[in-house]
CSV table of C-alpha atoms in Angstrom, one decimal:
chain,number,residue,atom,x,y,z
A,625,MET,CA,16.2,-10.4,2.6
A,626,GLN,CA,19.6,-11.3,1.2
A,627,GLY,CA,22.7,-9.3,1.9
A,628,SER,CA,23.2,-6.3,-0.4
A,629,GLU,CA,26.3,-5.1,-2.1
A,630,TYR,CA,24.6,-1.8,-3.2
A,631,ASP,CA,26.6,1.4,-3.0
A,632,ASN,CA,25.4,3.6,-0.2
A,633,VAL,CA,26.1,7.0,1.3
A,634,VAL,CA,25.2,8.4,4.7
A,635,TRP,CA,26.1,11.8,5.8
A,636,ASP,CA,25.1,14.6,8.2
A,637,THR,CA,24.5,18.2,7.5
A,638,LYS,CA,24.4,21.1,9.9
A,639,VAL,CA,22.3,24.0,8.9
A,640,SER,CA,22.9,27.6,10.1
A,641,GLY,CA,20.3,29.9,8.9
A,642,ASP,CA,19.6,29.3,5.2
A,643,HIS,CA,23.0,27.8,4.4
A,644,GLU,CA,24.2,24.2,4.5
A,645,ALA,CA,27.6,22.7,4.9
A,646,ASN,CA,28.0,19.3,3.3
A,647,GLY,CA,29.6,16.7,5.6
A,648,THR,CA,31.7,13.8,4.7
A,649,GLY,CA,30.0,10.4,4.2
A,650,VAL,CA,30.7,7.8,6.8
A,651,ASP,CA,32.4,5.7,4.2
A,652,GLY,CA,34.7,8.6,3.4
A,653,ARG,CA,33.0,9.5,0.0
A,654,ALA,CA,31.9,13.0,0.1
A,655,GLY,CA,32.0,13.9,-3.5
A,656,SER,CA,29.5,12.8,-6.2
A,657,GLY,CA,27.4,10.7,-4.0
A,658,ALA,CA,26.5,13.5,-1.6
A,659,ASP,CA,26.0,16.0,-4.4
A,660,GLU,CA,23.7,13.6,-6.3
A,661,SER,CA,21.6,12.9,-3.2
A,662,ASP,CA,21.5,16.6,-2.3
A,663,GLU,CA,19.9,17.2,-5.6
A,664,HIS,CA,17.3,14.6,-5.0
A,665,SER,CA,16.7,15.5,-1.4
A,666,MET,CA,16.2,19.1,-2.1
A,667,ASN,CA,14.0,18.3,-5.0
A,668,GLY,CA,11.2,17.7,-2.6
A,669,LYS,CA,8.8,20.2,-4.3
A,670,THR,CA,8.5,17.9,-7.3
A,671,GLY,CA,10.1,14.6,-6.5
A,672,GLY,CA,9.6,14.4,-2.7
A,673,VAL,CA,7.1,15.3,-0.1
A,674,GLY,CA,7.8,16.6,3.4
A,675,PHE,CA,6.3,14.6,6.3
A,676,ASP,CA,6.4,15.2,10.0
A,677,VAL,CA,7.9,12.0,11.4
A,678,ALA,CA,9.8,10.9,14.4
A,679,TYR,CA,13.5,11.9,14.4
A,680,GLY,CA,16.5,9.7,14.7
A,681,GLY,CA,17.6,6.2,13.7
A,682,GLU,CA,16.1,4.4,16.6
A,683,ALA,CA,12.9,2.4,16.4
A,684,THR,CA,11.3,4.5,19.2
A,685,ALA,CA,9.8,7.0,16.8
A,686,SER,CA,6.6,8.8,17.6
A,687,ALA,CA,3.4,7.5,16.0
A,688,GLY,CA,1.4,10.6,16.3
A,689,ARG,CA,2.9,13.7,14.7
A,690,GLY,CA,1.5,13.6,11.2
A,691,SER,CA,1.1,16.3,8.6
A,692,PHE,CA,-2.6,15.9,9.3
A,693,SER,CA,-4.2,15.4,12.7
A,694,VAL,CA,-4.1,11.8,13.7
A,695,GLY,CA,-3.6,10.6,17.3
A,696,GLU,CA,-1.1,8.1,18.4
A,697,SER,CA,-1.9,4.6,17.1
A,698,SER,CA,-3.9,2.4,19.4
A,699,SER,CA,-2.2,-0.6,17.9
A,700,ARG,CA,0.6,0.0,20.4
A,701,ALA,CA,2.9,-1.5,17.9
A,702,VAL,CA,5.6,1.0,18.6
A,703,HIS,CA,6.4,1.8,22.2
A,704,ARG,CA,8.4,4.7,23.5
A,705,ALA,CA,9.4,5.9,26.9
A,706,ALA,CA,6.9,8.2,28.6
A,707,ASP,CA,9.6,10.8,29.2
A,708,GLU,CA,11.1,10.7,25.7
A,709,PRO,CA,10.7,14.0,23.9
A,710,ILE,CA,9.0,14.0,20.5
A,711,PRO,CA,11.1,16.3,18.2
A,712,ASP,CA,9.6,18.1,15.3
A,713,VAL,CA,11.0,16.5,12.2
A,714,GLU,CA,10.3,16.7,8.5
A,715,THR,CA,11.2,13.8,6.3
A,716,GLU,CA,11.6,13.9,2.5
A,717,VAL,CA,12.1,10.8,0.4
A,718,THR,CA,12.8,10.3,-3.3
A,719,VAL,CA,13.3,7.2,-5.4
A,720,ASP,CA,15.6,7.9,-8.4
A,721,GLN,CA,18.5,6.8,-10.6
A,722,PRO,CA,17.5,3.3,-11.5
A,723,ARG,CA,20.5,1.1,-12.4
A,724,LYS,CA,20.8,-2.4,-13.8
A,725,GLU,CA,22.8,-4.7,-11.7
A,726,GLY,CA,24.2,-8.2,-12.3
A,727,GLU,CA,24.7,-7.6,-16.0
A,728,GLY,CA,25.8,-10.8,-17.7
A,729,THR,CA,24.5,-13.1,-15.0
A,730,ASN,CA,21.4,-15.3,-14.9
A,731,ASN,CA,19.6,-13.0,-12.5
A,732,PRO,CA,20.0,-9.3,-13.4
A,733,TYR,CA,17.9,-6.8,-11.5
A,734,VAL,CA,17.4,-3.1,-11.1
A,735,THR,CA,18.3,-1.0,-8.1
A,736,TYR,CA,17.0,2.4,-7.2
A,737,LEU,CA,18.6,5.2,-5.2
A,738,VAL,CA,16.4,5.9,-2.1
A,739,THR,CA,17.3,9.2,-0.7
A,740,THR,CA,15.9,10.2,2.7
A,741,SER,CA,16.4,13.6,4.4
A,742,ARG,CA,15.3,14.1,8.0
A,743,THR,CA,15.3,17.7,9.3
A,744,ASN,CA,14.9,18.5,12.9
A,745,ARG,CA,13.1,21.9,12.8
A,746,ALA,CA,14.2,22.9,16.3
A,747,THR,CA,18.0,22.3,15.9
A,748,ARG,CA,18.1,22.6,12.1
A,749,GLU,CA,20.1,19.4,12.1
A,750,ILE,CA,19.8,17.3,8.9
A,751,ARG,CA,20.5,13.6,8.5
A,752,ARG,CA,20.5,12.2,5.0
A,753,TYR,CA,20.7,8.7,3.7
A,754,ALA,CA,21.3,7.6,0.1
A,755,LEU,CA,21.0,3.9,-0.3
A,756,ARG,CA,20.3,1.6,-3.2
A,757,ARG,CA,17.3,-0.7,-2.9
A,758,ARG,CA,15.8,-3.3,-5.4
A,759,PHE,CA,12.2,-4.2,-5.8
A,760,GLN,CA,12.5,-7.2,-3.5
A,761,ASP,CA,13.6,-4.9,-0.7
A,762,PHE,CA,10.4,-2.8,-1.1
A,763,ALA,CA,8.5,-6.1,-1.1
A,764,TRP,CA,10.2,-7.1,2.1
A,765,LEU,CA,9.2,-3.8,3.7
A,766,HIS,CA,5.6,-4.3,2.6
A,767,GLU,CA,5.6,-7.9,4.0
A,768,GLN,CA,7.0,-6.8,7.4
A,769,LEU,CA,4.5,-4.0,7.7
A,770,SER,CA,1.6,-6.4,6.8
A,771,LYS,CA,2.7,-8.7,9.6
A,772,GLN,CA,3.3,-6.0,12.2
A,773,PHE,CA,0.0,-4.2,11.4
A,774,ALA,CA,-2.4,-7.0,10.7
A,775,ALA,CA,-5.5,-4.8,10.9
A,776,PHE,CA,-4.1,-2.1,8.6
A,777,VAL,CA,-4.2,-2.0,4.8
A,778,ILE,CA,-0.6,-1.5,3.7
A,779,PRO,CA,-0.2,0.8,0.7
A,780,PRO,CA,0.1,-1.3,-2.5
A,781,LEU,CA,3.3,-1.8,-4.4
A,782,PRO,CA,3.3,-1.1,-8.1
A,783,GLY,CA,2.2,-4.2,-10.0
A,784,LYS,CA,5.0,-6.7,-10.7
A,785,HIS,CA,3.1,-9.1,-13.0
A,786,ARG,CA,2.8,-6.9,-16.0
A,787,LEU,CA,3.0,-7.5,-19.7
A,788,GLU,CA,6.6,-6.2,-19.7
A,789,TYR,CA,7.6,-9.3,-17.7
A,790,LEU,CA,6.0,-11.6,-20.2
A,791,THR,CA,7.6,-9.9,-23.2
A,792,GLY,CA,11.0,-9.6,-21.5
A,793,ASP,CA,10.9,-5.8,-21.4
A,794,ARG,CA,11.2,-5.3,-17.6
A,795,PHE,CA,14.5,-3.6,-18.1
A,796,SER,CA,13.2,-1.1,-20.6
A,797,GLU,CA,13.5,2.6,-19.7
A,798,GLU,CA,9.7,3.0,-19.8
A,799,PHE,CA,8.9,0.2,-17.5
A,800,VAL,CA,11.7,1.0,-15.0
A,801,GLY,CA,10.7,4.7,-15.0
A,802,ARG,CA,7.0,3.8,-14.2
A,803,ARG,CA,8.1,1.4,-11.4
A,804,LYS,CA,10.4,4.1,-10.0
A,805,HIS,CA,7.5,6.5,-9.6
A,806,GLY,CA,5.3,3.7,-8.2
A,807,LEU,CA,7.9,2.8,-5.6
A,808,GLU,CA,8.2,6.5,-4.6
A,809,ARG,CA,4.4,6.7,-4.2
A,810,PHE,CA,4.5,3.6,-2.0
A,811,LEU,CA,7.1,5.2,0.4
A,812,ARG,CA,5.2,8.5,0.4
A,813,ARG,CA,2.0,6.7,1.6
A,814,VAL,CA,3.9,4.8,4.2
A,815,LEU,CA,5.4,8.0,5.6
A,816,LEU,CA,2.1,9.7,5.6
A,817,HIS,CA,0.7,7.0,7.8
A,818,PRO,CA,1.4,7.9,11.5
A,819,SER,CA,1.6,4.3,12.6
A,820,LEU,CA,3.4,2.8,9.7
A,821,ARG,CA,6.1,5.4,9.5
A,822,ALA,CA,7.0,4.8,13.2
A,823,SER,CA,7.8,1.1,12.4
A,824,HIS,CA,11.3,-0.1,13.0
A,825,HIS,CA,11.2,-1.8,9.6
A,826,VAL,CA,10.7,1.6,7.9
A,827,THR,CA,13.7,3.0,9.7
A,828,VAL,CA,15.8,0.0,8.7
A,829,PHE,CA,14.7,0.2,5.1
A,830,LEU,CA,15.5,4.0,4.8
A,831,GLU,CA,18.7,4.1,6.9
A,832,ALA,CA,20.3,0.6,7.2
A,833,LYS,CA,23.5,0.2,5.2
A,834,ASP,CA,23.7,-3.5,6.0
A,835,TRP,CA,20.9,-6.0,5.1
A,836,SER,CA,21.7,-8.7,7.6
A,837,SER,CA,19.7,-11.5,9.2
A,838,GLU,CA,19.0,-9.4,12.3
A,839,TYR,CA,16.4,-7.5,10.3
A,840,GLU,CA,14.6,-10.6,9.2
A,841,ALA,CA,11.2,-10.8,10.9
A,842,LYS,CA,11.0,-13.8,13.2
A,843,GLN,CA,7.9,-15.9,12.5
A,844,PRO,CA,5.9,-16.0,15.8
A,845,LYS,CA,4.7,-19.3,17.0
A,846,SER,CA,1.0,-19.7,16.9
A,847,GLU,CA,-0.7,-20.4,20.2
A,848,ASN,CA,-4.2,-21.9,20.1
A,849,SER,CA,-6.5,-21.9,23.1
A,850,GLY,CA,-7.6,-25.2,24.4
A,851,VAL,CA,-11.3,-24.6,23.6
A,852,LEU,CA,-10.5,-23.8,19.9
A,853,ASP,CA,-8.4,-26.9,19.7
A,854,SER,CA,-11.2,-29.0,21.1
A,855,LEU,CA,-13.7,-27.5,18.6
A,856,GLY,CA,-11.5,-28.7,15.8
A,857,ASP,CA,-10.7,-27.2,12.4
A,858,THR,CA,-13.9,-28.6,10.9
A,859,LEU,CA,-16.1,-26.6,13.3
A,860,MET,CA,-14.0,-23.5,12.9
A,861,ASN,CA,-14.4,-23.6,9.1
A,862,THR,CA,-18.2,-23.9,9.4
A,863,PHE,CA,-18.6,-20.4,10.9
A,864,SER,CA,-21.4,-18.8,9.0
A,865,LYS,CA,-22.3,-15.4,7.9
A,866,VAL,CA,-22.4,-12.4,10.2
A,867,ARG,CA,-25.8,-12.3,11.9
A,868,LYS,CA,-25.8,-8.7,13.2
A,869,ARG,CA,-23.8,-6.4,10.9
A,870,ASP,CA,-22.0,-3.4,12.2
A,871,GLU,CA,-23.3,-0.4,10.3
A,872,ARG,CA,-19.9,1.3,10.4
A,873,PHE,CA,-18.4,-1.4,8.3
A,874,VAL,CA,-21.4,-1.8,6.1
A,875,GLU,CA,-21.0,1.8,5.1
A,876,MET,CA,-17.2,1.4,4.8
A,877,ARG,CA,-17.7,-1.6,2.4
A,878,GLU,CA,-20.2,0.3,0.3
A,879,THR,CA,-18.0,3.4,0.1
A,880,VAL,CA,-14.9,1.4,-0.9
A,881,ALA,CA,-16.9,-0.6,-3.4
A,882,ARG,CA,-18.2,2.6,-5.0
A,883,LEU,CA,-14.7,4.1,-5.1
A,884,GLU,CA,-13.3,0.9,-6.7
A,885,ASP,CA,-16.1,1.0,-9.3
A,886,ASN,CA,-15.6,4.7,-10.2
A,887,LEU,CA,-11.8,4.2,-10.4
A,888,THR,CA,-12.2,1.2,-12.6
A,889,ARG,CA,-14.4,3.2,-15.0
A,890,THR,CA,-12.0,6.1,-14.9
A,891,GLN,CA,-9.1,3.8,-15.7
A,892,LYS,CA,-11.1,2.2,-18.6
A,893,LEU,CA,-12.2,5.5,-20.1
A,894,TYR,CA,-8.8,7.1,-19.9
A,895,LEU,CA,-7.2,4.0,-21.4
A,896,GLN,CA,-9.5,4.7,-24.4
A,897,VAL,CA,-8.2,8.3,-24.5
A,898,THR,CA,-4.7,7.0,-24.4
A,899,LYS,CA,-5.4,4.6,-27.3
A,900,ARG,CA,-6.8,7.4,-29.4
A,901,GLN,CA,-3.8,9.6,-28.5
A,902,GLN,CA,-1.5,6.8,-29.8
A,903,ASP,CA,-3.5,6.6,-33.0
A,904,LEU,CA,-3.2,10.4,-33.4
A,905,GLN,CA,0.5,10.2,-32.8
A,906,GLN,CA,0.9,7.9,-35.8
A,907,ALA,CA,-1.5,10.1,-37.9
A,908,TYR,CA,0.4,13.3,-37.1
A,909,GLU,CA,3.8,11.6,-37.9
A,910,GLY,CA,2.5,10.2,-41.1
A,911,LEU,CA,0.9,13.6,-42.1
A,912,GLY,CA,4.2,15.4,-41.3
A,913,THR,CA,6.1,13.0,-43.5
A,914,GLY,CA,3.6,13.5,-46.3
A,915,LEU,CA,3.9,17.3,-46.2
A,916,ILE,CA,7.7,17.1,-46.3
A,917,ASP,CA,7.5,14.9,-49.3
A,918,LEU,CA,5.0,17.3,-50.9
A,919,GLY,CA,7.5,20.0,-50.4
A,920,ASP,CA,9.9,18.2,-52.7
A,921,ILE,CA,7.3,18.4,-55.5
A,922,GLU,CA,5.9,22.0,-54.8
A,923,THR,CA,9.3,23.7,-55.1
A,924,GLY,CA,7.8,27.1,-54.7
A,925,MET,CA,6.4,26.2,-51.3
A,926,THR,CA,9.2,23.8,-50.1
A,927,LEU,CA,10.2,25.8,-47.0
A,928,GLY,CA,6.7,26.4,-45.8
A,929,LEU,CA,5.6,22.7,-46.3
A,930,VAL,CA,8.8,21.4,-44.7
A,931,GLU,CA,8.2,23.7,-41.7
A,932,ALA,CA,4.6,22.5,-41.4
A,933,GLY,CA,5.7,18.9,-41.7
A,934,ASN,CA,8.3,19.3,-39.0
A,935,ALA,CA,5.7,21.0,-36.8
A,936,LEU,CA,3.4,18.0,-37.2
A,937,LYS,CA,6.2,15.6,-36.3
A,938,ALA,CA,7.0,17.8,-33.3
A,939,HIS,CA,3.3,17.7,-32.3
A,940,HIS,CA,3.5,13.9,-32.5
A,941,VAL,CA,6.4,13.9,-30.1
A,942,ALA,CA,4.6,16.3,-27.7
A,943,LEU,CA,1.5,14.1,-27.8
A,944,LYS,CA,3.5,11.0,-27.0
A,945,GLN,CA,5.1,12.8,-24.0
A,946,LEU,CA,1.6,13.7,-22.8
A,947,ALA,CA,0.4,10.1,-23.1
A,948,ASP,CA,3.5,8.8,-21.3
A,949,GLN,CA,3.2,11.4,-18.5
A,950,THR,CA,-0.5,10.8,-17.9
A,951,GLU,CA,-0.1,7.0,-18.0
A,952,ASP,CA,2.7,7.2,-15.5
A,953,LEU,CA,1.6,9.9,-13.1
A,954,PHE,CA,-2.2,9.7,-13.4
A,955,LEU,CA,-3.1,6.2,-14.5
A,956,GLY,CA,-0.4,4.7,-12.3
A,957,GLU,CA,-2.0,6.3,-9.3
A,958,ILE,CA,-5.5,5.1,-10.3
A,959,GLU,CA,-4.3,1.5,-10.8
A,960,GLU,CA,-2.7,1.5,-7.3
A,961,TYR,CA,-5.9,2.8,-5.7
A,962,ILE,CA,-7.9,0.1,-7.3
A,963,LEU,CA,-5.4,-2.4,-5.6
A,964,TYR,CA,-5.9,-0.3,-2.4
A,965,CYS,CA,-9.7,-0.8,-2.6
A,966,GLU,CA,-9.3,-4.6,-3.3
A,967,ALA,CA,-7.1,-4.9,-0.2
A,968,TYR,CA,-9.7,-3.0,1.9
A,969,LEU,CA,-12.5,-5.3,0.8
A,970,GLU,CA,-10.4,-8.3,1.7
A,971,MET,CA,-9.7,-6.8,5.1
A,972,LEU,CA,-13.4,-6.3,5.6
A,973,LYS,CA,-14.0,-9.9,4.8
A,974,GLU,CA,-11.4,-10.9,7.4
A,975,ARG,CA,-13.2,-8.7,10.0
A,976,ASP,CA,-16.5,-10.4,9.1
A,977,ASN,CA,-14.9,-13.7,9.8
A,978,LYS,CA,-13.8,-12.6,13.2
A,979,GLN,CA,-17.3,-11.3,14.0
A,980,ALA,CA,-18.9,-14.6,12.7
A,981,GLU,CA,-16.4,-16.5,14.9
A,982,PHE,CA,-17.4,-14.4,17.9
A,983,GLU,CA,-21.1,-14.9,17.3
A,984,ASP,CA,-20.8,-18.6,16.8
A,985,LEU,CA,-18.7,-19.0,19.9
A,986,THR,CA,-21.3,-17.0,21.8
A,987,GLU,CA,-24.1,-19.2,20.5
A,988,TYR,CA,-22.2,-22.3,21.4
A,989,LEU,CA,-21.7,-21.0,24.9
A,990,GLN,CA,-25.4,-20.2,25.3
A,991,GLN,CA,-26.3,-23.7,24.1
A,992,THR,CA,-23.9,-25.3,26.5
A,993,ALA,CA,-25.1,-23.3,29.4
A,994,ALA,CA,-28.7,-24.1,28.5
A,995,GLU,CA,-27.9,-27.9,28.5
A,996,ARG,CA,-26.2,-27.6,31.8
A,997,ASP,CA,-29.2,-25.8,33.3
A,998,ARG,CA,-31.5,-28.4,31.9
A,999,LEU,CA,-29.7,-31.3,33.5
A,1000,THR,CA,-29.3,-29.4,36.8
A,1001,ASN,CA,-33.0,-28.7,36.9
A,1002,TYR,CA,-34.0,-32.2,35.8
A,1003,GLN,CA,-35.8,-30.8,32.8
A,1004,SER,CA,-36.6,-32.8,29.7
A,1005,ALA,CA,-35.0,-31.9,26.4
A,1006,VAL,CA,-37.1,-31.0,23.4
A,1007,GLY,CA,-36.8,-31.3,19.6
A,1008,VAL,CA,-33.6,-32.8,18.2
A,1009,THR,CA,-31.9,-32.6,21.6
A,1010,ALA,CA,-34.6,-34.8,23.0
A,1011,VAL,CA,-34.1,-37.5,20.4
A,1012,THR,CA,-30.3,-37.4,20.8
A,1013,ASN,CA,-30.5,-37.7,24.6
A,1014,PHE,CA,-33.0,-40.5,24.3
A,1015,ILE,CA,-30.6,-42.5,22.1
A,1016,LYS,CA,-27.7,-41.7,24.5
A,1017,GLY,CA,-29.8,-42.8,27.4
A,1018,LYS,CA,-30.5,-46.2,25.9
A,1019,VAL,CA,-26.8,-46.7,25.2
A,1020,ARG,CA,-26.0,-45.9,28.8
A,1021,ASP,CA,-28.7,-48.4,30.0
A,1022,LEU,CA,-27.3,-51.1,27.8
A,1023,ARG,CA,-23.9,-50.4,29.4
A,1024,GLY,CA,-25.3,-50.5,32.9
A,1025,VAL,CA,-24.4,-46.9,33.7
A,1026,ASP,CA,-26.2,-45.3,36.7
A,1027,PRO,CA,-28.3,-42.4,35.2
A,1028,ALA,CA,-27.7,-40.2,38.3
A,1029,VAL,CA,-23.9,-40.6,38.1
A,1030,SER,CA,-24.0,-40.1,34.4
A,1031,ARG,CA,-26.0,-36.9,34.7
A,1032,GLN,CA,-23.6,-35.5,37.3
A,1033,GLN,CA,-20.6,-36.3,35.2
A,1034,ARG,CA,-22.2,-34.6,32.2
A,1035,ILE,CA,-22.9,-31.5,34.3
A,1036,GLU,CA,-19.3,-31.3,35.5
A,1037,LYS,CA,-18.0,-31.7,31.9
A,1038,LEU,CA,-20.4,-29.0,30.7
A,1039,ALA,CA,-19.3,-26.7,33.5
A,1040,GLU,CA,-15.6,-27.2,32.5
A,1041,ARG,CA,-16.6,-26.5,28.9
A,1042,ILE,CA,-18.5,-23.4,29.9
A,1043,VAL,CA,-15.4,-22.0,31.6
A,1044,GLU,CA,-13.3,-22.6,28.5
A,1045,LEU,CA,-16.0,-21.1,26.2
A,1046,GLU,CA,-16.4,-18.0,28.4
A,1047,SER,CA,-12.7,-17.4,28.1
A,1048,ALA,CA,-12.8,-18.0,24.4
A,1049,VAL,CA,-15.7,-15.7,23.9
A,1050,ASP,CA,-14.0,-12.9,25.9
A,1051,SER,CA,-10.8,-13.3,23.9
A,1052,SER,CA,-12.8,-13.3,20.6
A,1053,ARG,CA,-14.7,-10.2,21.7
A,1054,GLU,CA,-11.6,-8.4,22.7
A,1055,GLY,CA,-9.8,-9.4,19.4
A,1056,LEU,CA,-12.8,-8.3,17.4
A,1057,GLU,CA,-13.1,-4.9,19.1
A,1058,MET,CA,-9.4,-4.2,18.8
A,1059,PHE,CA,-9.4,-5.2,15.1
A,1060,SER,CA,-12.4,-3.1,14.5
A,1061,ASP,CA,-11.0,0.0,16.2
A,1062,LEU,CA,-7.7,-0.3,14.3
A,1063,MET,CA,-9.6,-0.7,11.0
A,1064,ILE,CA,-11.5,2.5,11.7
A,1065,GLU,CA,-8.3,4.3,12.7
A,1066,ASP,CA,-6.6,3.1,9.5
A,1067,TYR,CA,-9.6,3.9,7.3
A,1068,ASP,CA,-9.6,7.5,8.7
A,1069,VAL,CA,-5.9,7.8,7.8
A,1070,PHE,CA,-6.5,6.3,4.4
A,1071,GLY,CA,-9.0,9.1,3.7
A,1072,HIS,CA,-6.3,11.7,4.4
A,1073,ILE,CA,-3.7,9.9,2.2
A,1074,LYS,CA,-6.3,9.5,-0.6
A,1075,GLN,CA,-7.0,13.3,-0.6
A,1076,HIS,CA,-3.3,13.9,-0.7
A,1077,ASP,CA,-2.7,11.5,-3.6
A,1078,PHE,CA,-5.7,12.5,-5.6
A,1079,LYS,CA,-4.7,16.1,-5.4
A,1080,ARG,CA,-1.2,15.2,-6.7
A,1081,ALA,CA,-2.6,12.9,-9.4
A,1082,PHE,CA,-5.1,15.4,-10.8
A,1083,SER,CA,-2.6,18.2,-10.5
A,1084,ALA,CA,-0.2,16.1,-12.6
A,1085,LEU,CA,-3.0,15.5,-15.1
A,1086,ALA,CA,-3.7,19.2,-15.4
A,1087,SER,CA,0.0,20.2,-15.5
A,1088,SER,CA,0.8,17.7,-18.2
A,1089,HIS,CA,-2.0,19.0,-20.4
A,1090,ILE,CA,-1.1,22.6,-19.8
A,1091,ALA,CA,2.5,21.8,-20.8
A,1092,PHE,CA,1.3,19.9,-23.9
A,1093,TYR,CA,-0.9,22.7,-25.2
A,1094,SER,CA,1.7,25.3,-24.4
A,1095,ARG,CA,4.2,23.3,-26.4
A,1096,ALA,CA,1.7,22.9,-29.2
A,1097,VAL,CA,1.2,26.7,-29.4
A,1098,ASP,CA,4.9,27.3,-29.5
A,1099,ILE,CA,5.3,24.6,-32.3
A,1100,TRP,CA,2.7,26.1,-34.5
A,1101,LYS,CA,3.7,29.7,-33.9
A,1102,SER,CA,7.1,28.8,-35.3
A,1103,VAL,CA,5.4,27.8,-38.6
A,1104,ILE,CA,3.6,31.1,-39.2
A,1105,PRO,CA,6.7,33.2,-40.2
A,1106,GLU,CA,7.7,30.7,-43.0
A,1107,LEU,CA,4.1,30.5,-44.3
A,1108,GLU,CA,3.9,34.3,-44.4
A,1109,LYS,CA,7.0,34.3,-46.7
A,1110,LEU,CA,5.2,32.3,-49.3
A,1111,PRO,CA,4.4,34.5,-52.4
A,1112,VAL,CA,0.7,34.9,-53.0
A,1113,ASP,CA,-0.6,36.5,-56.3
């Protein structure tokens, strides 16, 4: 991440009873910045969600105090002292106030105000942070979490490669507004995950005023075991399909695939609804214009026709608002969960590769041990092995190698290889078991987050329709008095 020149505000608030006293920001700016962030932070009922997370700016946050029951992560990615208390803290986060930066330069971009409020329920102490972040900063957080939690599926970011980028409209109010909501949903999901929210990278993202190189993740140097090196990349790339599938992950794959299929159908059907709504918008607007024009001709009914025409135009506006809200708050959620499913299916493939690697290493160990035992017991080889050994024996005879000495050397080399393979098999088994356990843990958390998000998405869908029809009733009620005034013989 590059250094940031975004404006930022950090301040503390002490709460006594139900009253708050705003403190002065650390940069001395207590006025508008604090007030704006207060509005967003306290807007948690609609724009933010409270989460029980570890309190404080240190990286030693607890991983196990969620708004749903999830134990401390077995990933051990975040360590804390055994005697360190775990305070009861609620965190609210909002993403708001998009602002275009770098106007007039070759690389303009949009920043968003990320407001975080952490409330210690025991002491009623509140720490608030209001800092501007751009999309690349969110992408940085996603990347760091992906590296830190390799067996977890990190919540998806809102899609970057959209039509708006191709048409040059990525700074339009509509696109920026949708991205804003998508970024807020991303942070909500991260904070709902008991392991992810305890990451130091999350603390840095939400609280750090200075983006400096010390926050850049250092790329770990890969360490390959001797036996894997000796097997070579060619052999490692030939690992075949999983021989004995774990039913837990078979069921997980089937469930995720069905979810993705249902969400894709839902998305497709609702896009059809949206398209028809757009057609209706144009029809209502045209019809409204037609009635107003008719009022110029029918002078005795001018007021009534104009009122009806204006009502149709207002209905067109209300219908557009409905389409925009559902596309943003409902379809946006559906699209992100399709990406979620795709990521889970990819993670399951990675786990299959690890199991196939373990099975192939195990088989190779068994074959090597069998060859050693055969040579030790002076047994004859069979099948392909017999032909291979016969050819190798003839080559040794031509070279004048003593068969007894050659057999003993081969036994010693096989014994060394067996030791290496046993270590590799143990390491592969442990890695597979840990990866599998973490995937199951993460999938369980995913289920809770999904319930939370689906409740919000379908509540937004219902609320937007209720608001639309209530608005429609009010619009057409206003027409009735004018129509009743029309004289009827």
